[in-house]
Structure formats: structure tokens, C-alpha cells
CSV table of C-alpha atoms in Angstrom, one decimal:
chain,number,residue,atom,x,y,z
M,1,UNK,CA,-4.2,-1.9,9.5
M,2,UNK,CA,-0.7,-0.6,10.4
M,3,UNK,CA,0.4,-4.1,11.2
M,4,UNK,CA,-0.8,-5.3,7.8
M,5,UNK,CA,1.0,-2.5,6.1
M,6,UNK,CA,4.3,-3.3,7.9
M,7,UNK,CA,3.9,-7.0,7.0
M,8,UNK,CA,3.4,-6.2,3.3
M,9,UNK,CA,6.4,-3.8,3.2
M,10,UNK,CA,8.8,-6.2,5.0
M,11,UNK,CA,7.8,-9.4,3.3
M,12,UNK,CA,7.3,-8.1,-0.2
M,13,UNK,CA,10.0,-5.5,-0.4
M,14,UNK,CA,11.7,-7.1,-3.4
M,15,UNK,CA,8.4,-7.1,-5.3
M,16,UNK,CA,7.5,-3.5,-4.2
M,17,UNK,CA,10.8,-2.0,-5.3
M,18,UNK,CA,11.8,-4.6,-7.9
M,19,UNK,CA,12.4,-1.9,-10.5
M,20,UNK,CA,14.5,0.3,-8.2
M,21,UNK,CA,17.2,-2.1,-7.1
M,22,UNK,CA,19.4,-3.8,-9.8
M,23,UNK,CA,17.2,-3.2,-12.8
M,24,UNK,CA,17.5,-0.4,-15.4
M,25,UNK,CA,14.4,1.5,-14.5
M,26,UNK,CA,14.4,3.3,-11.1
M,27,UNK,CA,11.6,4.9,-9.2
M,28,UNK,CA,11.3,7.0,-6.2
M,29,UNK,CA,11.7,4.8,-3.1
M,30,UNK,CA,10.7,7.0,-0.2
M,31,UNK,CA,7.2,8.2,0.4
M,32,UNK,CA,6.7,11.3,2.6
M,33,UNK,CA,3.8,12.4,4.7
M,34,UNK,CA,4.6,15.9,3.7
M,35,UNK,CA,3.8,15.3,0.0
M,36,UNK,CA,0.5,15.1,-1.9
M,37,UNK,CA,0.3,12.0,-4.1
M,38,UNK,CA,-2.0,11.1,-7.0
M,39,UNK,CA,-2.6,7.3,-6.8
M,40,UNK,CA,-3.2,5.4,-10.0
M,41,UNK,CA,-4.3,1.8,-9.8
M,42,UNK,CA,-3.4,-0.7,-12.5
M,43,UNK,CA,-5.4,-3.9,-12.7
M,44,UNK,CA,-6.1,-6.8,-15.0
M,45,UNK,CA,-4.4,-10.0,-16.2
M,46,UNK,CA,-1.3,-11.0,-18.2
M,47,UNK,CA,-1.0,-7.9,-20.5
M,48,UNK,CA,-1.1,-5.8,-17.4
M,49,UNK,CA,1.5,-8.0,-15.7
M,50,UNK,CA,3.5,-7.7,-18.9
M,51,UNK,CA,5.9,-9.8,-21.0
M,52,UNK,CA,8.2,-7.0,-21.8
M,53,UNK,CA,11.9,-7.7,-21.0
M,54,UNK,CA,13.9,-5.4,-18.8
M,55,UNK,CA,17.0,-6.1,-21.0
M,56,UNK,CA,15.2,-4.3,-23.8
M,57,UNK,CA,15.0,-1.0,-21.9
M,58,UNK,CA,17.3,2.0,-21.6
M,59,UNK,CA,18.2,3.2,-18.2
M,60,UNK,CA,15.5,5.5,-16.8
M,61,UNK,CA,14.8,7.3,-13.6
M,62,UNK,CA,11.3,8.5,-12.6
M,63,UNK,CA,12.0,10.6,-9.5
M,64,UNK,CA,8.4,11.8,-9.0
M,65,UNK,CA,6.8,8.3,-9.3
M,66,UNK,CA,6.7,5.5,-6.8
M,67,UNK,CA,5.8,2.1,-8.2
M,68,UNK,CA,4.5,-0.9,-6.3
M,69,UNK,CA,4.3,-4.1,-8.4
M,70,UNK,CA,2.2,-7.0,-7.4
M,71,UNK,CA,1.9,-8.6,-10.8
M,72,UNK,CA,1.9,-12.4,-10.8
M,73,UNK,CA,2.0,-15.2,-13.4
M,74,UNK,CA,-0.8,-17.8,-13.4
M,75,UNK,CA,1.4,-19.8,-11.1
M,76,UNK,CA,1.3,-16.9,-8.6
M,77,UNK,CA,5.0,-16.2,-9.1
M,78,UNK,CA,6.3,-12.6,-9.6
M,79,UNK,CA,8.0,-12.3,-13.1
M,80,UNK,CA,10.5,-9.7,-11.7
M,81,UNK,CA,12.5,-9.4,-14.9
M,82,UNK,CA,9.4,-8.5,-17.0
M,83,UNK,CA,7.6,-5.2,-17.3
M,84,UNK,CA,4.1,-4.0,-18.3
M,85,UNK,CA,2.6,-0.7,-19.3
M,86,UNK,CA,4.0,1.1,-16.2
M,87,UNK,CA,7.1,2.1,-18.2
M,88,UNK,CA,5.2,4.0,-20.9
M,89,UNK,CA,2.8,5.4,-18.3
M,90,UNK,CA,5.7,6.7,-16.2
M,91,UNK,CA,7.4,8.2,-19.3
M,92,UNK,CA,4.3,10.3,-20.0
M,93,UNK,CA,3.5,11.2,-16.4
M,94,UNK,CA,7.1,12.2,-15.8
M,95,UNK,CA,7.3,14.3,-19.0
M,96,UNK,CA,4.0,16.0,-18.7
M,97,UNK,CA,3.6,16.4,-14.9
M,98,UNK,CA,7.2,16.7,-13.5
M,99,UNK,CA,6.0,18.7,-10.4
M,100,UNK,CA,3.3,16.2,-9.3
M,101,UNK,CA,4.0,13.1,-7.2
M,102,UNK,CA,2.5,9.8,-8.3
M,103,UNK,CA,2.0,6.4,-6.7
M,104,UNK,CA,1.4,3.6,-9.2
M,105,UNK,CA,0.0,0.4,-7.7
M,106,UNK,CA,-0.2,-2.6,-10.0
M,107,UNK,CA,-2.1,-5.8,-9.1
M,108,UNK,CA,-2.7,-8.3,-11.9
M,109,UNK,CA,-2.5,-12.1,-12.4
M,110,UNK,CA,-2.1,-13.8,-15.7
M,111,UNK,CA,-5.3,-15.6,-16.7
M,112,UNK,CA,-7.6,-13.7,-14.3
M,113,UNK,CA,-11.2,-13.2,-15.4
M,114,UNK,CA,-13.7,-10.6,-14.2
M,115,UNK,CA,-15.2,-13.4,-12.1
M,116,UNK,CA,-11.9,-13.4,-10.2
M,117,UNK,CA,-12.1,-9.7,-10.0
M,118,UNK,CA,-15.7,-9.5,-8.9
M,119,UNK,CA,-16.3,-7.2,-5.9
M,120,UNK,CA,-18.9,-9.8,-4.7
M,121,UNK,CA,-16.5,-12.6,-5.3
M,122,UNK,CA,-17.8,-16.2,-5.4
M,123,UNK,CA,-15.4,-19.1,-5.5
M,124,UNK,CA,-18.0,-21.2,-7.1
M,125,UNK,CA,-18.4,-18.8,-10.0
M,126,UNK,CA,-14.7,-18.4,-10.3
M,127,UNK,CA,-14.4,-22.1,-10.9
M,128,UNK,CA,-15.7,-21.3,-14.5
M,129,UNK,CA,-12.3,-19.5,-15.2
M,130,UNK,CA,-10.2,-22.5,-14.1
M,131,UNK,CA,-8.4,-20.3,-11.6
M,132,UNK,CA,-10.3,-20.1,-8.3
M,133,UNK,CA,-7.0,-20.2,-6.4
M,134,UNK,CA,-6.6,-16.5,-7.3
M,135,UNK,CA,-9.1,-15.7,-4.6
M,136,UNK,CA,-10.9,-12.3,-4.4
M,137,UNK,CA,-8.6,-10.1,-6.4
M,138,UNK,CA,-10.7,-6.9,-6.0
M,139,UNK,CA,-10.6,-7.2,-2.2
M,140,UNK,CA,-6.9,-7.8,-2.3
M,141,UNK,CA,-6.3,-4.7,-4.4
M,142,UNK,CA,-8.4,-2.6,-1.9
M,143,UNK,CA,-6.4,-3.9,1.0
M,144,UNK,CA,-3.0,-3.4,-0.7
M,145,UNK,CA,-3.9,0.2,-1.7
M,146,UNK,CA,-5.2,1.0,1.8
M,147,UNK,CA,-2.1,-0.4,3.5
M,148,UNK,CA,0.3,1.4,1.2
M,149,UNK,CA,-1.3,4.8,1.4
M,150,UNK,CA,-2.2,4.7,5.1
M,151,UNK,CA,-1.0,7.9,6.8
M,152,UNK,CA,-0.1,9.6,3.5
M,153,UNK,CA,-1.8,12.5,1.8
M,154,UNK,CA,-2.7,10.2,-1.1
M,155,UNK,CA,-5.9,9.8,-3.1
M,156,UNK,CA,-6.8,7.2,-5.7
M,157,UNK,CA,-7.6,9.2,-8.9
M,158,UNK,CA,-7.8,6.6,-11.7
M,159,UNK,CA,-7.9,3.0,-12.6
M,160,UNK,CA,-6.0,1.7,-15.6
M,161,UNK,CA,-7.4,-1.7,-16.8
M,162,UNK,CA,-6.0,-4.3,-19.2
M,163,UNK,CA,-8.0,-7.5,-19.1
M,164,UNK,CA,-10.6,-9.6,-20.9
M,165,UNK,CA,-8.8,-12.3,-22.8
M,166,UNK,CA,-9.7,-14.9,-20.2
M,167,UNK,CA,-13.4,-14.0,-20.4
M,168,UNK,CA,-13.2,-14.1,-24.2
M,169,UNK,CA,-11.9,-17.7,-24.0
M,170,UNK,CA,-14.8,-18.8,-21.9
M,171,UNK,CA,-18.2,-18.0,-23.4
M,172,UNK,CA,-20.0,-18.4,-20.1
M,173,UNK,CA,-17.9,-15.6,-18.7
M,174,UNK,CA,-17.7,-13.5,-22.0
M,175,UNK,CA,-21.5,-13.1,-22.3
M,176,UNK,CA,-21.6,-11.4,-18.9
M,177,UNK,CA,-18.6,-9.1,-19.5
M,178,UNK,CA,-20.5,-5.9,-19.7
M,179,UNK,CA,-22.4,-6.4,-16.4
M,180,UNK,CA,-19.4,-7.7,-14.6
M,181,UNK,CA,-17.2,-4.8,-15.7
M,182,UNK,CA,-19.9,-2.3,-14.8
M,183,UNK,CA,-20.1,-3.7,-11.3
M,184,UNK,CA,-16.3,-3.4,-11.0
M,185,UNK,CA,-16.4,0.2,-12.1
M,186,UNK,CA,-19.2,1.1,-9.8
M,187,UNK,CA,-17.5,-0.6,-6.8
M,188,UNK,CA,-14.1,1.0,-7.2
M,189,UNK,CA,-15.8,4.5,-7.5
M,190,UNK,CA,-17.8,3.8,-4.4
M,191,UNK,CA,-14.9,2.4,-2.3
M,192,UNK,CA,-12.7,5.4,-3.2
M,193,UNK,CA,-15.6,7.9,-2.9
M,194,UNK,CA,-15.1,9.3,-6.4
M,195,UNK,CA,-18.1,8.8,-8.7
M,196,UNK,CA,-16.3,10.5,-11.5
M,197,UNK,CA,-13.1,8.4,-11.3
M,198,UNK,CA,-11.7,7.9,-14.8
M,199,UNK,CA,-11.5,4.2,-15.9
M,200,UNK,CA,-9.0,3.8,-18.7
M,201,UNK,CA,-8.9,0.4,-20.4
M,202,UNK,CA,-7.3,-1.2,-23.4
M,203,UNK,CA,-9.1,-3.2,-26.2
M,204,UNK,CA,-8.3,-6.9,-26.2
M,205,UNK,CA,-7.5,-8.4,-29.6
M,206,UNK,CA,-6.3,-12.0,-29.3
M,207,UNK,CA,-6.9,-14.5,-32.2
M,208,UNK,CA,-10.6,-14.9,-32.6
M,209,UNK,CA,-10.2,-18.6,-33.5
M,210,UNK,CA,-9.0,-19.4,-29.9
M,211,UNK,CA,-11.3,-16.9,-28.1
M,212,UNK,CA,-14.9,-17.7,-29.0
M,213,UNK,CA,-16.4,-14.9,-26.9
M,214,UNK,CA,-14.0,-12.2,-28.2
M,215,UNK,CA,-16.8,-10.3,-29.9
M,216,UNK,CA,-18.9,-10.3,-26.7
M,217,UNK,CA,-16.0,-8.8,-24.7
M,218,UNK,CA,-15.0,-6.2,-27.3
M,219,UNK,CA,-18.6,-5.1,-27.8
M,220,UNK,CA,-18.9,-4.8,-24.0
M,221,UNK,CA,-15.8,-2.7,-23.8
M,222,UNK,CA,-17.1,-0.3,-26.5
M,223,UNK,CA,-20.5,-0.1,-24.9
M,224,UNK,CA,-19.0,0.7,-21.5
M,225,UNK,CA,-17.0,3.6,-23.0
M,226,UNK,CA,-20.2,4.9,-24.7
M,227,UNK,CA,-22.6,4.4,-21.9
M,228,UNK,CA,-20.7,5.0,-18.6
M,229,UNK,CA,-19.3,8.5,-18.1
M,230,UNK,CA,-15.6,9.0,-17.6
M,231,UNK,CA,-14.6,5.6,-19.1
M,232,UNK,CA,-12.0,5.6,-21.9
M,233,UNK,CA,-11.5,2.9,-24.5
M,234,UNK,CA,-7.9,2.7,-25.8
M,235,UNK,CA,-7.4,1.1,-29.2
M,236,UNK,CA,-4.5,-1.4,-29.1
M,237,UNK,CA,-4.7,-2.9,-32.7
M,238,UNK,CA,-1.4,-1.3,-33.8
M,239,UNK,CA,0.7,-2.5,-31.0
M,240,UNK,CA,3.5,-5.1,-31.6
M,241,UNK,CA,2.9,-8.5,-30.1
M,242,UNK,CA,5.0,-11.6,-29.4
M,243,UNK,CA,4.7,-14.7,-31.6
M,244,UNK,CA,1.7,-16.0,-29.6
M,245,UNK,CA,-0.4,-13.1,-31.0
M,246,UNK,CA,-1.8,-12.5,-27.5
M,247,UNK,CA,0.8,-10.8,-25.4
M,248,UNK,CA,2.6,-7.6,-26.3
M,249,UNK,CA,6.3,-7.4,-26.9
M,250,UNK,CA,8.6,-5.0,-25.1
M,251,UNK,CA,7.9,-2.4,-27.8
M,252,UNK,CA,4.2,-3.1,-27.6
M,253,UNK,CA,4.1,-2.8,-23.8
M,254,UNK,CA,6.0,0.5,-23.9
M,255,UNK,CA,3.5,1.9,-26.5
M,256,UNK,CA,0.5,0.5,-24.6
M,257,UNK,CA,1.7,2.4,-21.6
M,258,UNK,CA,2.3,5.5,-23.6
M,259,UNK,CA,-1.3,5.4,-24.8
M,260,UNK,CA,-2.6,5.0,-21.2
M,261,UNK,CA,-0.2,7.8,-20.1
M,262,UNK,CA,-1.3,10.2,-22.8
M,263,UNK,CA,-4.9,9.8,-21.7
M,264,UNK,CA,-4.1,10.3,-18.1
M,265,UNK,CA,-2.1,13.4,-19.0
M,266,UNK,CA,-5.1,14.8,-20.9
M,267,UNK,CA,-7.1,14.4,-17.7
M,268,UNK,CA,-4.6,16.0,-15.4
M,269,UNK,CA,-5.1,19.7,-14.9
M,270,UNK,CA,-2.3,22.1,-13.8
M,271,UNK,CA,-3.9,22.8,-10.4
M,272,UNK,CA,-2.3,22.8,-7.0
M,273,UNK,CA,-1.6,19.3,-5.9
M,274,UNK,CA,-2.8,16.4,-7.9
M,275,UNK,CA,-6.3,16.8,-9.2
M,276,UNK,CA,-7.7,14.5,-11.9
M,277,UNK,CA,-10.7,15.8,-13.7
M,278,UNK,CA,-12.9,14.2,-16.5
M,279,UNK,CA,-12.9,15.8,-19.9
């Protein structure tokens, strides 16, 4: 496990600290065994990877937040000059919880379906999505998280999720969205030994004409928030998009992150260390 962690850090350093080298947004670069960290996972597909442009940002420094970015395009390339909801999330966490230490770990691939994210991943089933080359995304997130937090006083406290457009495009995947999302939620709570872990996810709202299973996916998202405790549905209808009417603009990504960050801040209590409770 230590060897895996070292390999990841040495080979993916530009990705891990892509926002703390030459770009406008800087995060804390050094993790300490003497600190207590609240780990927040960020998963999904292209609107989690983000189409926001670094050039549109002001200079920012988040000294209490470390950010590890494994976001990839459908071609499995890191779009290093882009940003996703991490900016708005970090703005809220830094403002509302300046004395807590956070680790944000983002893993998302544009075009990924819940079939690609399935804890019981099947390459044959993933063929439905058209992207079986992504492999088992859930297992990779678990391995990345374990390797990055090994030896630290760090606990995974929440999952932020922005995904569903791929499933909405493919009716065979869309009709099973509720069950597949429920399995993901149950698995992440089991694997991180936190049955009350908050799951915070954004509504998908691409053009219905191009996404025949859109209603199935949105209905499933709403049902999840109503039927599974400690799951939170974030309305995204007011957010600014790019001309494709699918992906959020720089402004839209910032505000998406702010919405996520506001919800996390509601759940954070002013207790010793980093403790995330449901409300």
C-alpha cells in the first residue's frame, strides 16, 4: 500500500497539485500526520471534472484545504486548465470553517455512467455506456483515497456527486439509475464505515430532446433524496451553462460549488476536530 501511494504521488504530482503550481488558485501542499483532516470525496462525470476556465478566476489561496484532482476527459486526459465545483466548495469551506483542515479528492471522467461507477463493476454491462475503457471507477476511487490518506489522521466524511447525463442518454442505463445509485451510496458508506455519511448530489438538467431517459434519472435523484437518509438533492436549474446547454460555464461551476459548499457547511458542527453530522 505504501508503495502504491508513493507511485501515485511521484507519477501524478502535476495532476495532484495542478492548482498549486502556476495557476491562480493555490491550495495547501503539505499534509501533516499531526493534523486532523476531514476528507470530502468528489465523484461523477464531466460536470464534476468541469469546463470552467482558470483564466476566468481571481487569485485565491485556500491554506486549510488540500486538493487532489484526478478529473479526466473522455479521452482519459487531464484538462489541467479547467476547473469544476471544487472552487466554490473551497470558498465556502474556507470562509465558514477556517480552523478545520480539509482534503478534497476528486475523481471523475467525462461520459461516465453509474455502470462505470458500479461497486460490482462488470465490463460487459459497462459496454452499454460506450466507455468500458474507464474500468472500475469506484474501486479506483477507493484505492486513490486509501493511498493518499494512509498514515494520516484523516476520515472520509462526505461524498459530493455530479453525474447522470450519460445514463440519461442511454435508456437501458437510465431506467436502473435509482437502484444503481442506491448501491453506490450503500457501498461507500460501508467501505468508509459511516452509515450516516452525507451524500450531496446535483440535479442533472441537459436538453430532454437529446437525453431520452432524463425523466428517469431526475425522478430517481428526487426519490433518493426522499427515501434514503442523509442524502441531499441540490437544484441546479438556475446555473449558467455553456452554449451546449449541458456543461456549466465558469460562473456556473463556481455557483455549483457554492451550493455544494453551503450544504456541507450546514452539516459541519463547531466541534473539536472535523466532525460531519447529519441535520
